[in-house]
């Protein structure tokens, strides 16, 4: 007679037709070094993640010929069928892993006209497609690239998605300025910024309402894109229902014009004053700071940071100590 322990063990093993109830994260041997893994790409730089995951015995998916099956919670399945190359509707899908931090399975797809990523929520089955750069800490927002594959201009797209385990739809949010352009004609021309290409290099969410974007600029003659000629950082801040860009990359031009209070005149009621919190200052000035400076003493316990706002050729530096305004100039 089979013991209870043996029966449970068999149910958890990814053997013929039996799959683990919980999805497994992508192991290190199937992640590239830049992703924190140990995988080694081929001489041409390619690496077959799906093949690696299959070899590792990851039970999240199954492939039979041209059909890719993703196993979801509650015994549900999501099927993706490939269409043979050479046809106008040619499509190929490859499973690229599961991220326990977001709860999404990730599938890479390629068609005759485009390519991208599909994300599937393991619990709810909610899915969306996006060229994702990074998710917000609460996983409610996802920043990706705009539809710029034909014009190669810097464009961003922000979507709001349902909470983890919830069903719903992804909805697009407005990004102000040319970075939020939805077509090539109104997007930023890299040439106007002095570059051949301007690409997103890194994305870092500072909070659920603010994301920092690092841009890489490549000049004429640097077509291999191995090392950027210049790096710049901009901010996106959620204000109401829109994401506001602080300025254009590699440009002092403000994406949204805001006036600053005169730092040289006495601060009246309703103006900048000591003791104000960062939230109160941002509300007063209408946006987050363009950049900030860290006092080296902060590393020794003194929590001091100076935030800088610029507009109309003027600059306002506000120093915060312990989270509140201590001085400005």
Coordinates of N, CA and C in Angstrom, one line a residue, residues 77 203 213 313:
X77 N -5.3 26.1 -18.1 CA -4.2 26.1 -19.1 C -4.4 27.2 -20.1
X203 N 15.9 51.5 -15.9 CA 14.7 52.0 -15.2 C 14.7 51.6 -13.8
X213 N 14.4 57.2 -15.1 CA 14.8 56.6 -16.4 C 16.2 57.1 -16.8
X313 N 15.0 79.2 -16.7 CA 16.3 79.6 -16.5 C 16.7 79.9 -15.1

